[in-house]
Amino acid sequence: MAILVYSMICLTTSLTEIPVGVISDRLGRRTNIIFAAVFICLGMVFWALAGKFGLPMLFLGSVFRGIGASLHSGTCEAFMYETMCDLRSRKLFDKVYAKAMSYHQMGLLVSAVCGMIVTYYFPLIYLVWLSVLPAFINIFITLLLKEPKSCFDKQISPWQQIVQSFSLLLKKKKLRNYTIMRVLTSGVLLGAYRFEALYFAQLIPIYLINVVRIITHGCGYISFALVGVLKQFSFLKMLFYSNLVMAAIRAIGLALNNSLTPFLTAFYNLGYGISSTAQTTLLQKEYNKSLRATMHSLSDFIGGFSVTVIGYILGVIADLFSLRTALLVMVIAQILLAVGYNNLFKIYGKK
């Protein structure tokens, strides 16, 4: 059932990804962010109601969650980047982005702790209803946001926005290379993340996976905090080293293949924040200023296919051999990604 719910979210996000990106570039970032908060809150409410009314509420909540995720896609990054441009502090975007995302990781850590405590003493439905509260508060927080002075081009039609965005993704060589690497990276990281839980369940009791997630998000918080310290390196070098570190940690964990593996593997997230910040900053610099969200949505849409294909390949490998073998393949793939980022560094230099 959990797979069906997750699939519904992914399907809805994919179907609405590009249209909401177009809307963001035409109507503004603030509108998308507010509606994203509303849809996510409604999704949580319907999930909570599923405890009484059953599957229809569960799937309806998944649809709202998927729409909320697509409304966020590309818009939040564009909002931050354009706000920093308005403040004439564009060079500080990476630090601001890393700071914001570190709070996100801390929120995930706190939610994992709360989830572990609440579900220990109460039925799961209590946790679901408790999750509605922060989602509801988030709506009021988004209302306080101020629209950045974005360069919207309303003279072209929505269809022209999509065509021009896709054309630019293909024609601009540096942007095309960065986008390809982002698509492949998201496929590899998300593919490995989803299969890890199944692998960990073979090594430790289910309740300890919450502890693993707490360590993971704690490392994610530290990783984003390290961005300011590593600013002396170019973003491409940061991507090279962070992917190597993540691959090495995962490889050591898989080599152990015992109860320590999940806890050690959680430290791979020390590279996630660095990689995410570097990748986002490079792309924001290359996006067209009036098509920023549409281009990002197109990239995410293509990335969705990458995640699906890689997930299917991992599933086949896991069925034919083992989950551990599938994850080892992902380690090799991440090393190849690191090599790819190093090659881009040689091409574009210290930028």
mmCIF file of C-alpha atoms in Angstrom:
data_model
loop_
_atom_site.group_PDB
_atom_site.id
_atom_site.type_symbol
_atom_site.label_atom_id
_atom_site.label_comp_id
_atom_site.label_asym_id
_atom_site.label_seq_id
_atom_site.Cartn_x
_atom_site.Cartn_y
_atom_site.Cartn_z
ATOM 1 C CA MET A 1 0.000 0.000 0.000
ATOM 2 C CA ALA A 2 2.853 2.380 0.841
ATOM 3 C CA ILE A 3 4.288 1.857 -2.659
ATOM 4 C CA LEU A 4 0.898 2.706 -4.229
ATOM 5 C CA VAL A 5 0.668 5.920 -2.212
ATOM 6 C CA TYR A 6 4.213 6.929 -3.130
ATOM 7 C CA SER A 7 3.559 6.092 -6.787
ATOM 8 C CA MET A 8 0.447 8.294 -6.748
ATOM 9 C CA ILE A 9 2.494 11.218 -5.398
ATOM 10 C CA CYS A 10 5.196 10.720 -8.049
ATOM 11 C CA LEU A 11 2.647 10.400 -10.864
ATOM 12 C CA THR A 12 0.783 13.554 -9.824
ATOM 13 C CA THR A 13 4.023 15.499 -9.446
ATOM 14 C CA SER A 14 5.189 14.432 -12.917
ATOM 15 C CA LEU A 15 1.881 15.365 -14.576
ATOM 16 C CA THR A 16 1.759 18.834 -12.992
ATOM 17 C CA GLU A 17 5.498 19.597 -12.949
ATOM 18 C CA ILE A 18 5.717 21.626 -16.156
ATOM 19 C CA PRO A 19 2.344 23.493 -15.954
ATOM 20 C CA VAL A 20 3.069 24.847 -12.465
ATOM 21 C CA GLY A 21 6.576 25.887 -13.571
ATOM 22 C CA VAL A 22 4.979 27.919 -16.356
ATOM 23 C CA ILE A 23 2.561 29.468 -13.851
ATOM 24 C CA SER A 24 5.456 30.425 -11.577
ATOM 25 C CA ASP A 25 7.189 32.279 -14.421
ATOM 26 C CA ARG A 26 3.961 34.078 -15.359
ATOM 27 C CA LEU A 27 2.261 34.873 -12.042
ATOM 28 C CA GLY A 28 5.154 34.992 -9.609
ATOM 29 C CA ARG A 29 6.937 32.856 -7.040
ATOM 30 C CA ARG A 30 4.913 33.837 -3.987
ATOM 31 C CA THR A 31 1.638 32.546 -5.472
ATOM 32 C CA ASN A 32 3.113 29.104 -6.153
ATOM 33 C CA ILE A 33 4.663 28.855 -2.693
ATOM 34 C CA ILE A 34 1.394 29.786 -0.961
ATOM 35 C CA PHE A 35 -0.621 27.281 -2.988
ATOM 36 C CA ALA A 36 2.049 24.643 -2.354
ATOM 37 C CA ALA A 37 1.582 25.118 1.395
ATOM 38 C CA VAL A 38 -2.207 24.875 1.022
ATOM 39 C CA PHE A 39 -2.093 21.693 -1.078
ATOM 40 C CA ILE A 40 0.431 20.021 1.247
ATOM 41 C CA CYS A 41 -1.756 20.850 4.254
ATOM 42 C CA LEU A 42 -4.834 19.448 2.492
ATOM 43 C CA GLY A 43 -2.844 16.329 1.656
ATOM 44 C CA MET A 44 -2.027 15.820 5.334
ATOM 45 C CA VAL A 45 -5.673 16.363 6.311
ATOM 46 C CA PHE A 46 -6.925 13.767 3.811
ATOM 47 C CA TRP A 47 -4.264 11.294 4.961
ATOM 48 C CA ALA A 48 -5.468 11.767 8.524
ATOM 49 C CA LEU A 49 -9.092 11.284 7.436
ATOM 50 C CA ALA A 50 -8.069 8.021 5.751
ATOM 51 C CA GLY A 51 -7.890 6.507 9.229
ATOM 52 C CA LYS A 52 -11.689 6.692 9.331
ATOM 53 C CA PHE A 53 -12.820 6.825 5.694
ATOM 54 C CA GLY A 54 -10.303 4.464 4.092
ATOM 55 C CA LEU A 55 -8.419 4.322 0.803
ATOM 56 C CA PRO A 56 -10.230 7.081 -1.164
ATOM 57 C CA MET A 57 -8.974 9.684 1.340
ATOM 58 C CA LEU A 58 -5.486 8.176 1.247
ATOM 59 C CA PHE A 59 -5.210 8.480 -2.534
ATOM 60 C CA LEU A 60 -6.826 11.929 -2.590
ATOM 61 C CA GLY A 61 -4.294 13.096 -0.030
ATOM 62 C CA SER A 62 -1.503 11.696 -2.211
ATOM 63 C CA VAL A 63 -2.773 13.697 -5.194
ATOM 64 C CA PHE A 64 -2.709 16.921 -3.146
ATOM 65 C CA ARG A 65 0.768 16.100 -1.861
ATOM 66 C CA GLY A 66 1.974 15.526 -5.415
ATOM 67 C CA ILE A 67 0.596 18.869 -6.591
ATOM 68 C CA GLY A 68 2.172 20.591 -3.597
ATOM 69 C CA ALA A 69 5.545 19.058 -4.431
ATOM 70 C CA SER A 70 5.360 20.217 -8.058
ATOM 71 C CA LEU A 71 4.378 23.747 -6.967
ATOM 72 C CA HIS A 72 7.543 23.858 -4.862
ATOM 73 C CA SER A 73 9.736 22.451 -7.637
ATOM 74 C CA GLY A 74 11.963 25.164 -9.073
ATOM 75 C CA THR A 75 9.952 27.949 -7.471
ATOM 76 C CA CYS A 76 11.600 27.964 -4.042
ATOM 77 C CA GLU A 77 15.107 28.066 -5.538
ATOM 78 C CA ALA A 78 14.040 30.796 -7.978
ATOM 79 C CA PHE A 79 12.460 32.776 -5.134
ATOM 80 C CA MET A 80 15.689 32.690 -3.112
ATOM 81 C CA TYR A 81 17.940 33.458 -6.086
ATOM 82 C CA GLU A 82 15.839 36.390 -7.309
ATOM 83 C CA THR A 83 15.494 37.781 -3.793
ATOM 84 C CA MET A 84 19.291 37.738 -3.447
ATOM 85 C CA CYS A 85 19.527 39.510 -6.828
ATOM 86 C CA ASP A 86 17.121 42.186 -5.564
ATOM 87 C CA LEU A 87 19.359 42.652 -2.519
ATOM 88 C CA ARG A 88 22.420 42.831 -4.810
ATOM 89 C CA SER A 89 23.863 39.862 -2.943
ATOM 90 C CA ARG A 90 23.677 37.200 -5.647
ATOM 91 C CA LYS A 91 27.127 35.882 -4.702
ATOM 92 C CA LEU A 92 25.742 34.916 -1.297
ATOM 93 C CA PHE A 93 22.997 32.719 -2.764
ATOM 94 C CA ASP A 94 24.823 29.471 -1.987
ATOM 95 C CA LYS A 95 25.162 30.399 1.689
ATOM 96 C CA VAL A 96 21.506 31.450 1.971
ATOM 97 C CA TYR A 97 20.329 28.319 0.161
ATOM 98 C CA ALA A 98 22.511 26.093 2.358
ATOM 99 C CA LYS A 99 21.231 27.805 5.504
ATOM 100 C CA ALA A 100 17.595 27.346 4.463
ATOM 101 C CA MET A 101 18.137 23.693 3.568
ATOM 102 C CA SER A 102 19.988 23.031 6.820
ATOM 103 C CA TYR A 103 16.808 24.066 8.640
ATOM 104 C CA HIS A 104 14.926 21.616 6.431
ATOM 105 C CA GLN A 105 17.247 18.810 7.496
ATOM 106 C CA MET A 106 16.872 19.819 11.129
ATOM 107 C CA GLY A 107 13.091 19.742 10.690
ATOM 108 C CA LEU A 108 13.308 16.225 9.277
ATOM 109 C CA LEU A 109 15.497 15.194 12.211
ATOM 110 C CA VAL A 110 13.026 16.599 14.763
ATOM 111 C CA SER A 111 10.104 14.968 12.937
ATOM 112 C CA ALA A 112 11.902 11.606 12.978
ATOM 113 C CA VAL A 113 12.444 11.913 16.740
ATOM 114 C CA CYS A 114 8.828 12.958 17.309
ATOM 115 C CA GLY A 115 7.590 10.164 15.076
ATOM 116 C CA MET A 116 9.600 7.579 16.984
ATOM 117 C CA ILE A 117 8.323 8.811 20.360
ATOM 118 C CA VAL A 118 4.676 9.280 19.375
ATOM 119 C CA THR A 119 4.344 5.922 17.613
ATOM 120 C CA TYR A 120 5.910 4.193 20.624
ATOM 121 C CA TYR A 121 3.146 5.386 22.946
ATOM 122 C CA PHE A 122 0.213 5.991 20.588
ATOM 123 C CA PRO A 123 -1.322 4.548 17.387
ATOM 124 C CA LEU A 124 0.042 5.877 14.079
ATOM 125 C CA ILE A 125 -3.104 7.935 13.390
ATOM 126 C CA TYR A 126 -2.139 10.298 16.239
ATOM 127 C CA LEU A 127 1.122 11.076 14.476
ATOM 128 C CA VAL A 128 -0.680 11.772 11.188
ATOM 129 C CA TRP A 129 -3.056 14.261 12.827
ATOM 130 C CA LEU A 130 -0.126 15.858 14.669
ATOM 131 C CA SER A 131 1.577 16.384 11.288
ATOM 132 C CA VAL A 132 -1.339 18.538 10.132
ATOM 133 C CA LEU A 133 -0.443 21.277 12.657
ATOM 134 C CA PRO A 134 2.955 22.371 11.214
ATOM 135 C CA ALA A 135 1.524 22.093 7.685
ATOM 136 C CA PHE A 136 -1.290 24.466 8.702
ATOM 137 C CA ILE A 137 1.095 26.935 10.361
ATOM 138 C CA ASN A 138 3.248 26.893 7.211
ATOM 139 C CA ILE A 139 0.372 28.450 5.221
ATOM 140 C CA PHE A 140 0.449 31.569 7.401
ATOM 141 C CA ILE A 141 4.248 31.775 7.156
ATOM 142 C CA THR A 142 4.116 31.765 3.339
ATOM 143 C CA LEU A 143 1.650 34.687 3.426
ATOM 144 C CA LEU A 144 4.443 36.824 4.916
ATOM 145 C CA LEU A 145 6.690 36.328 1.871
ATOM 146 C CA LYS A 146 7.414 39.257 -0.434
ATOM 147 C CA GLU A 147 7.446 38.739 -4.194
ATOM 148 C CA PRO A 148 10.932 39.306 -5.691
ATOM 149 C CA LYS A 149 11.330 41.592 -8.689
ATOM 150 C CA SER A 150 11.468 38.794 -11.229
ATOM 151 C CA CYS A 151 11.720 39.419 -14.964
ATOM 152 C CA PHE A 152 8.519 37.842 -16.255
ATOM 153 C CA ASP A 153 7.818 37.808 -19.996
ATOM 154 C CA LYS A 154 4.033 37.702 -20.365
ATOM 155 C CA GLN A 155 4.165 38.517 -24.069
ATOM 156 C CA ILE A 156 4.845 34.896 -24.966
ATOM 157 C CA SER A 157 2.270 32.140 -24.591
ATOM 158 C CA PRO A 158 2.618 29.294 -22.061
ATOM 159 C CA TRP A 159 3.398 26.903 -24.899
ATOM 160 C CA GLN A 160 6.172 29.216 -26.125
ATOM 161 C CA GLN A 161 7.568 29.265 -22.588
ATOM 162 C CA ILE A 162 7.889 25.490 -22.625
ATOM 163 C CA VAL A 163 9.369 25.355 -26.139
ATOM 164 C CA GLN A 164 11.895 28.122 -25.428
ATOM 165 C CA SER A 165 12.889 26.547 -22.109
ATOM 166 C CA PHE A 166 13.447 23.149 -23.700
ATOM 167 C CA SER A 167 15.350 24.738 -26.566
ATOM 168 C CA LEU A 168 17.674 26.551 -24.166
ATOM 169 C CA LEU A 169 18.299 23.363 -22.194
ATOM 170 C CA LEU A 170 19.464 21.736 -25.430
ATOM 171 C CA LYS A 171 21.372 24.632 -27.014
ATOM 172 C CA LYS A 172 23.340 26.044 -24.070
ATOM 173 C CA LYS A 173 26.179 23.552 -23.785
ATOM 174 C CA LYS A 174 27.150 24.288 -20.183
ATOM 175 C CA LEU A 175 23.526 24.249 -19.031
ATOM 176 C CA ARG A 176 22.898 21.027 -20.954
ATOM 177 C CA ASN A 177 25.882 19.354 -19.276
ATOM 178 C CA TYR A 178 24.861 20.524 -15.821
ATOM 179 C CA THR A 179 21.267 19.375 -16.398
ATOM 180 C CA ILE A 180 22.325 15.915 -17.605
ATOM 181 C CA MET A 181 24.516 15.475 -14.535
ATOM 182 C CA ARG A 182 21.708 16.665 -12.249
ATOM 183 C CA VAL A 183 19.234 14.239 -13.833
ATOM 184 C CA LEU A 184 21.627 11.307 -13.456
ATOM 185 C CA THR A 185 22.595 12.288 -9.916
ATOM 186 C CA SER A 186 18.978 12.518 -8.754
ATOM 187 C CA GLY A 187 18.261 9.120 -10.313
ATOM 188 C CA VAL A 188 21.204 7.464 -8.584
ATOM 189 C CA LEU A 189 20.703 9.086 -5.162
ATOM 190 C CA LEU A 190 16.935 8.580 -5.021
ATOM 191 C CA GLY A 191 17.201 5.043 -6.379
ATOM 192 C CA ALA A 192 19.721 4.080 -3.715
ATOM 193 C CA TYR A 193 17.755 5.875 -0.968
ATOM 194 C CA ARG A 194 14.570 3.931 -1.695
ATOM 195 C CA PHE A 195 16.253 0.528 -1.786
ATOM 196 C CA GLU A 196 18.348 1.169 1.319
ATOM 197 C CA ALA A 197 15.360 0.898 3.668
ATOM 198 C CA LEU A 198 14.598 -2.597 2.329
ATOM 199 C CA TYR A 199 18.247 -3.591 2.716
ATOM 200 C CA PHE A 200 18.468 -2.153 6.237
ATOM 201 C CA ALA A 201 15.333 -4.096 7.254
ATOM 202 C CA GLN A 202 17.311 -7.296 6.612
ATOM 203 C CA LEU A 203 20.053 -6.213 9.024
ATOM 204 C CA ILE A 204 18.335 -4.445 11.944
ATOM 205 C CA PRO A 205 14.860 -4.339 13.576
ATOM 206 C CA ILE A 206 12.385 -2.008 11.870
ATOM 207 C CA TYR A 207 12.163 0.372 14.840
ATOM 208 C CA LEU A 208 15.907 1.100 14.612
ATOM 209 C CA ILE A 209 15.515 2.469 11.075
ATOM 210 C CA ASN A 210 14.112 5.619 12.715
ATOM 211 C CA VAL A 211 17.437 5.980 14.533
ATOM 212 C CA VAL A 212 19.254 5.617 11.220
ATOM 213 C CA ARG A 213 17.098 8.373 9.702
ATOM 214 C CA ILE A 214 17.872 10.639 12.678
ATOM 215 C CA ILE A 215 21.605 10.182 12.057
ATOM 216 C CA THR A 216 21.067 10.723 8.321
ATOM 217 C CA HIS A 217 19.290 14.064 8.747
ATOM 218 C CA GLY A 218 21.744 15.164 11.417
ATOM 219 C CA CYS A 219 24.570 14.584 8.938
ATOM 220 C CA GLY A 220 22.545 16.436 6.293
ATOM 221 C CA TYR A 221 22.323 19.457 8.611
ATOM 222 C CA ILE A 222 26.103 19.382 9.158
ATOM 223 C CA SER A 223 26.689 19.031 5.411
ATOM 224 C CA PHE A 224 24.741 22.199 4.574
ATOM 225 C CA ALA A 225 26.515 24.015 7.416
ATOM 226 C CA LEU A 226 29.884 23.076 5.870
ATOM 227 C CA VAL A 227 29.124 24.890 2.595
ATOM 228 C CA GLY A 228 30.419 28.224 3.923
ATOM 229 C CA VAL A 229 33.682 26.584 5.021
ATOM 230 C CA LEU A 230 34.199 24.893 1.626
ATOM 231 C CA LYS A 231 33.455 28.034 -0.401
ATOM 232 C CA GLN A 232 37.176 28.222 -1.291
ATOM 233 C CA PHE A 233 36.643 25.302 -3.691
ATOM 234 C CA SER A 234 34.815 25.658 -7.006
ATOM 235 C CA PHE A 235 31.308 24.202 -7.102
ATOM 236 C CA LEU A 236 32.347 21.501 -9.572
ATOM 237 C CA LYS A 237 35.173 20.402 -7.281
ATOM 238 C CA MET A 238 32.719 20.331 -4.387
ATOM 239 C CA LEU A 239 30.485 18.048 -6.473
ATOM 240 C CA PHE A 240 33.453 15.813 -7.310
ATOM 241 C CA TYR A 241 34.596 15.359 -3.714
ATOM 242 C CA SER A 242 31.118 15.107 -2.168
ATOM 243 C CA ASN A 243 30.099 12.315 -4.554
ATOM 244 C CA LEU A 244 33.345 10.459 -3.885
ATOM 245 C CA VAL A 245 32.825 10.740 -0.122
ATOM 246 C CA MET A 246 29.211 9.511 -0.373
ATOM 247 C CA ALA A 247 30.247 6.577 -2.563
ATOM 248 C CA ALA A 248 33.112 5.637 -0.219
ATOM 249 C CA ILE A 249 30.919 5.679 2.912
ATOM 250 C CA ARG A 250 28.231 3.596 1.230
ATOM 251 C CA ALA A 251 30.846 1.126 -0.081
ATOM 252 C CA ILE A 252 32.351 0.635 3.397
ATOM 253 C CA GLY A 253 28.891 0.031 4.853
ATOM 254 C CA LEU A 254 28.048 -2.524 2.175
ATOM 255 C CA ALA A 255 31.410 -4.242 2.680
ATOM 256 C CA LEU A 256 30.620 -4.735 6.384
ATOM 257 C CA ASN A 257 27.151 -6.116 5.610
ATOM 258 C CA ASN A 258 26.144 -6.414 9.275
ATOM 259 C CA SER A 259 24.097 -4.575 11.903
ATOM 260 C CA LEU A 260 26.556 -1.650 11.847
ATOM 261 C CA THR A 261 25.979 -1.049 8.125
ATOM 262 C CA PRO A 262 22.796 1.091 8.375
ATOM 263 C CA PHE A 263 24.313 3.376 11.030
ATOM 264 C CA LEU A 264 27.583 3.825 9.157
ATOM 265 C CA THR A 265 25.836 4.333 5.816
ATOM 266 C CA ALA A 266 23.765 7.167 7.352
ATOM 267 C CA PHE A 267 26.938 9.285 7.355
ATOM 268 C CA TYR A 268 26.886 9.414 3.532
ATOM 269 C CA ASN A 269 24.557 12.377 3.976
ATOM 270 C CA LEU A 270 27.603 14.434 4.966
ATOM 271 C CA GLY A 271 28.063 14.965 1.235
ATOM 272 C CA TYR A 272 24.427 15.611 0.312
ATOM 273 C CA GLY A 273 24.155 19.247 1.407
ATOM 274 C CA ILE A 274 27.417 20.206 -0.270
ATOM 275 C CA SER A 275 26.387 18.481 -3.512
ATOM 276 C CA SER A 276 22.863 19.927 -3.503
ATOM 277 C CA THR A 277 24.048 23.507 -2.890
ATOM 278 C CA ALA A 278 26.751 23.371 -5.552
ATOM 279 C CA GLN A 279 24.397 21.857 -8.117
ATOM 280 C CA THR A 280 21.585 24.340 -7.457
ATOM 281 C CA THR A 281 23.894 27.370 -7.562
ATOM 282 C CA LEU A 282 25.470 26.330 -10.869
ATOM 283 C CA LEU A 283 22.076 25.830 -12.504
ATOM 284 C CA GLN A 284 20.537 29.067 -11.200
ATOM 285 C CA LYS A 285 23.417 30.986 -12.775
ATOM 286 C CA GLU A 286 22.716 29.393 -16.163
ATOM 287 C CA TYR A 287 18.895 29.570 -16.254
ATOM 288 C CA ASN A 288 17.176 32.241 -18.336
ATOM 289 C CA LYS A 289 15.917 34.908 -15.904
ATOM 290 C CA SER A 290 12.365 34.965 -17.327
ATOM 291 C CA LEU A 291 12.080 31.162 -17.665
ATOM 292 C CA ARG A 292 13.821 30.083 -14.473
ATOM 293 C CA ALA A 293 11.044 27.960 -12.947
ATOM 294 C CA THR A 294 9.927 26.449 -16.274
ATOM 295 C CA MET A 295 13.466 25.307 -17.070
ATOM 296 C CA HIS A 296 13.865 23.800 -13.623
ATOM 297 C CA SER A 297 10.508 22.026 -13.921
ATOM 298 C CA LEU A 298 11.533 20.562 -17.263
ATOM 299 C CA SER A 299 14.734 19.327 -15.660
ATOM 300 C CA ASP A 300 12.753 17.735 -12.806
ATOM 301 C CA PHE A 301 10.307 16.198 -15.288
ATOM 302 C CA ILE A 302 13.166 14.537 -17.163
ATOM 303 C CA GLY A 303 14.704 13.592 -13.811
ATOM 304 C CA GLY A 304 11.493 11.749 -12.934
ATOM 305 C CA PHE A 305 12.061 9.422 -15.889
ATOM 306 C CA SER A 306 15.653 8.916 -14.737
ATOM 307 C CA VAL A 307 14.470 7.896 -11.261
ATOM 308 C CA THR A 308 11.912 5.499 -12.765
ATOM 309 C CA VAL A 309 14.385 3.842 -15.148
ATOM 310 C CA ILE A 310 17.141 3.522 -12.547
ATOM 311 C CA GLY A 311 14.618 2.220 -10.008
ATOM 312 C CA TYR A 312 13.475 -0.445 -12.460
ATOM 313 C CA ILE A 313 17.071 -1.470 -13.210
ATOM 314 C CA LEU A 314 17.814 -1.681 -9.481
ATOM 315 C CA GLY A 315 14.714 -3.810 -8.973
ATOM 316 C CA VAL A 316 15.786 -6.248 -11.673
ATOM 317 C CA ILE A 317 19.298 -6.519 -10.211
ATOM 318 C CA ALA A 318 17.885 -7.011 -6.710
ATOM 319 C CA ASP A 319 15.555 -9.786 -7.941
ATOM 320 C CA LEU A 320 18.265 -11.552 -9.912
ATOM 321 C CA PHE A 321 21.020 -11.197 -7.325
ATOM 322 C CA SER A 322 20.401 -9.260 -4.080
ATOM 323 C CA LEU A 323 19.614 -5.834 -2.661
ATOM 324 C CA ARG A 324 23.257 -5.515 -1.636
ATOM 325 C CA THR A 325 24.374 -6.106 -5.225
ATOM 326 C CA ALA A 326 21.946 -3.449 -6.490
ATOM 327 C CA LEU A 327 23.326 -0.930 -4.001
ATOM 328 C CA LEU A 328 26.906 -1.813 -4.953
ATOM 329 C CA VAL A 329 25.988 -0.966 -8.556
ATOM 330 C CA MET A 330 24.796 2.438 -7.288
ATOM 331 C CA VAL A 331 28.159 2.965 -5.600
ATOM 332 C CA ILE A 332 29.907 2.393 -8.941
ATOM 333 C CA ALA A 333 27.432 4.761 -10.623
ATOM 334 C CA GLN A 334 28.155 7.484 -8.064
ATOM 335 C CA ILE A 335 31.905 7.120 -8.606
ATOM 336 C CA LEU A 336 31.298 7.578 -12.336
ATOM 337 C CA LEU A 337 29.260 10.708 -11.550
ATOM 338 C CA ALA A 338 32.196 12.062 -9.536
ATOM 339 C CA VAL A 339 34.460 11.459 -12.536
ATOM 340 C CA GLY A 340 31.934 13.290 -14.718
ATOM 341 C CA TYR A 341 31.982 16.348 -12.442
ATOM 342 C CA ASN A 342 35.773 16.305 -12.453
ATOM 343 C CA ASN A 343 35.750 16.292 -16.264
ATOM 344 C CA LEU A 344 33.386 19.280 -16.264
ATOM 345 C CA PHE A 345 35.809 21.051 -13.927
ATOM 346 C CA LYS A 346 38.610 20.493 -16.451
ATOM 347 C CA ILE A 347 36.409 21.969 -19.192
ATOM 348 C CA TYR A 348 35.004 25.012 -17.397
ATOM 349 C CA GLY A 349 37.775 25.692 -14.901
ATOM 350 C CA LYS A 350 37.347 27.264 -11.506
ATOM 351 C CA LYS A 351 33.916 28.823 -11.925
#
